[in-house]
Amino acid sequence: MGMSVGPSGGSGRRRGGSRAPMAEINVTPFVDVMLVLLIIFMVTAPLLVAGVPIDLPDSRANALEQEKEPVQISLDAEGQAFINDAQVSMDDLPDALEALREQRGEDNGDAPQVMLRADRALDYGKVMLVMGELNRAGLNRVSLVTTGSSDRP
């Protein structure tokens, strides 16, 4: 039986039996975690766009191009109004729309683009009431938001 013996008479290890510290960092687990986080953010980011949960009706129309951030007015299933995620009572809606017109339309005299989102279960008269208040406040650039669906004829 042959056994190689190092110069110190041991089995090739240093005295004390300790190994030299590793000077390199293993980045593979770090990259794996970062890729998982990236995928999670990519999936959840589109879901965070609308703050008021509304069941929108379907439409085959294409999306409009926007150069400025539009004002979002939402009506939920109970008929509560929201202006950019802030709840506004129906009694205060005309004053809030007038203040919005003055605030957002003063730079070039143009009325801001308004995106009207209404729940599909909401009464048509409630939607028309809000559209009438938008017209009275001088906010005439109104778009009705729907979910894009090409499944229906």
Coordinates of C-alpha atoms in Angstrom, one line a residue, residues 43-100:
V43 CA -46.6 40.9 -13.2
T44 CA -48.0 43.1 -10.4
A45 CA -47.2 46.6 -11.9
P46 CA -50.0 46.6 -14.4
L47 CA -52.5 45.7 -11.7
L48 CA -51.6 48.8 -9.6
V49 CA -52.8 51.3 -12.2
A50 CA -56.4 51.8 -11.2
G51 CA -57.1 52.6 -7.5
V52 CA -60.9 52.2 -7.4
P53 CA -62.0 48.7 -8.2
I54 CA -64.6 48.9 -11.0
D55 CA -66.0 46.2 -13.3
L56 CA -65.7 48.0 -16.7
P57 CA -67.8 47.2 -19.7
D58 CA -66.2 45.6 -22.8
S59 CA -65.5 47.4 -26.0
R60 CA -63.7 46.8 -29.3
A61 CA -62.3 50.3 -29.6
N62 CA -58.6 51.0 -29.5
A63 CA -56.9 53.0 -26.8
L64 CA -56.4 56.7 -27.3
E65 CA -52.9 58.3 -27.4
Q66 CA -52.3 60.7 -24.5
E67 CA -49.7 63.4 -24.3
K68 CA -50.6 64.6 -20.8
E69 CA -51.8 62.7 -17.7
P70 CA -55.6 62.7 -17.8
V71 CA -57.9 63.2 -14.9
Q72 CA -59.6 60.0 -13.8
I73 CA -63.2 60.2 -12.6
S74 CA -64.5 56.8 -11.3
L75 CA -68.0 55.7 -10.4
D76 CA -68.2 52.5 -8.4
A77 CA -71.1 50.1 -8.2
E78 CA -72.7 52.0 -5.3
G79 CA -72.6 55.3 -7.3
Q80 CA -69.8 56.9 -5.3
A81 CA -67.7 59.3 -7.3
F82 CA -63.9 59.5 -7.1
I83 CA -61.6 62.1 -8.7
N84 CA -58.1 60.5 -9.0
D85 CA -58.7 58.0 -6.2
A86 CA -60.1 60.7 -3.8
Q87 CA -63.8 60.2 -2.9
V88 CA -66.1 63.2 -3.6
S89 CA -69.7 63.3 -2.6
M90 CA -72.3 63.9 -5.4
D91 CA -73.2 67.3 -3.8
D92 CA -69.6 68.5 -3.9
L93 CA -68.9 67.1 -7.4
P94 CA -69.8 70.4 -9.3
D95 CA -67.5 72.5 -7.2
A96 CA -64.7 69.9 -7.4
L97 CA -65.0 69.8 -11.2
E98 CA -64.9 73.6 -11.5
A99 CA -61.8 73.7 -9.3
L100 CA -60.3 71.0 -11.4

